[in-house]
Phi, psi and omega in degrees: 000141186264008181276156177262155175252177177302330181292342181268358187249143172267116189246353184300121180077007183262144172272121187249105175288115190242108180279120182234169177253107177243022180279073188256159178290134181229134175229130180052039176078007180236140179291129182260344176215112186264015185307311182294325177294314181301327186283347178266354184302314181302321180294312182298317180294321180294322178298317179297317181295332179273007177086010180270167177246107182285126176242109190272129175245136181200164173248165176210118179069202182231074182285353176057044173079012179237156178280110182244109185308323182291346180249020177289141177286352179305327184290346178268355184302315179303317180292323179292318178295322178295318181293320184272342181069033180202163180284152183239131174277154182229131176255131186281006172211166179256004176215166171081192187297321182296322178290313182299322183293336182280340187280132175230135181303134176080001178246163179265128178239132173255125178263158185295158180321115181298333182281001171290347178256126179300336180287346181298303184285347176269000184053046183293127183296323180295317178296318178297320176299317180295321176295316183299330179298339183276348186224173177248333183223147176246131177234122178259115178241023183241073177302326183298341178250008186287346179275001178251130176272078181253168182300322184273353180248320182251314183299314181297323183297339181264002183245346181224158170306128191236151178208168175266140174285179184298316181293315178300314181297319179297316180296313182297320179294320180296317181290324176296320178295322185279322188235330183285312181216064188281156170276124184265160005293147181246133182233144174236139172249121180233121178232183181134177187281318193232135173297323186299332180277347183231026182297311180296324179297310181297318181297325178286316186293324182297340178270353187239335185255160178273326180225137178230115176267128177246123183228187179068198182299328182293335177297326180297323178296319179292322178296317178298325179295337179267009176087013181269132179284118183257018175060229181266017183296151172299122179201148176259089185294338177282354180254008184295326177297317178296320179299319179295323177297319179294319177298320179293318178297321178297318178302312181296325183273355181076026179263124178278122175262127179256111174252159180300139174254338170225153187219158174262124183241152177208161180276340183219146177268084180206156183302133176073012181299142178300131185214166176206163179262132179223156170300149187299333180284351187246029177294120179299144186294339181265005184242171181232148177278124183239352176199161174284140183283165185297323179294320178294323179297318179297324177295320178295314180299319178298319179294318178300317183293343179270355186255161176255339182223139181226132172246132185233127176215102176106150182279166180270346180204193180280072192294344184292338185233127174289147004265021187275016176257000190294320181294313179301314181299313184296314181292319180294320180293325176291319177298320178296318180296314180296325177293315177302322182279001178078015183264351188214138168262120186236125181234130183226155178192164183108144187306305180296327181296311181299316179298316181295317180292326176294317179297329179275000184056037183247338188303319185295342181259352174292152179302315179206133175240117184277136176271357180278147178256278183300320181295320179297316180295317182294325175298315180294334178282354179087014182276154173279129179266120185305320181293331177278315180302323180293329178289333183271351184293000000 
């Protein structure tokens, strides 16, 4: 990779424009989950230790180029101050005199929501120039926004000496290890509701992995494509032709696709619903498939244990409601055990994935769990991320 890290930059006395992800959940003006804030702390502290002045740039919500008080970054300051253990200065704009007046050498400054300017999402050159005037060095620590060619993610990187922050560097190295140059055999677990939302991902993975597990609602579409009656299960019957094409591509590439051979079915998607395990060919027409069955889980676990690298995106069943989380929990816990034992490199990402792995008490033992959603998926789809490409320029 051709990008530089903080270790490659001279920061003493420099103003460091630092793109971070502060798009955190807020209720009644208070941050309810500070995970993304906590993850930028190493970068901010390292900049300070190197004699730099961190100037934080971030977006919050979708204000569509207008100043929306409810989407002001001012409300994240208490959580940011708690994470960093120091006071934070605030600039009421991200460009111009108001921003410049807030900055003090050796202190941390948070500037207002970049998306209050319509030029941010348009990657407007004038806005990027105005931002660049505030700093000497650009540091991107927001991998989660790297799939967007915005003024604060792509434009700035081309106007100042640029580098990746600690979180960005960690993420890029983990993904390169998992998909760029993995130790084989390589396995991917892909779950979720719809094939249509992960079509590019599946098409890319069948050419790159040795084993591909398909779970969740999208597995039902593949089962239907094989002529199996999935009853009232969530399935995209209009995508069965596409599913057959993916199965054919996997065959040609020598990629083994693992679909459920037994399933957990119920008449209703609700907690404690009466359910039973049946062979996949015997799904009753009045019932729905809500989880992968135990025999299939054992087959998945056996495949995981034969691999050296695992990429995970999406649950194997309707994990939000017990008992339909059992397949996801069992497979995730085995992947976590193998990782702890040094037998597996495991990288996971995507919103539902992080939630599912946390519920399974497995996330802390994975090699790397990405907090990025869209950027993680686009990387797995084989796409070039503008925010990363700009760092490599």
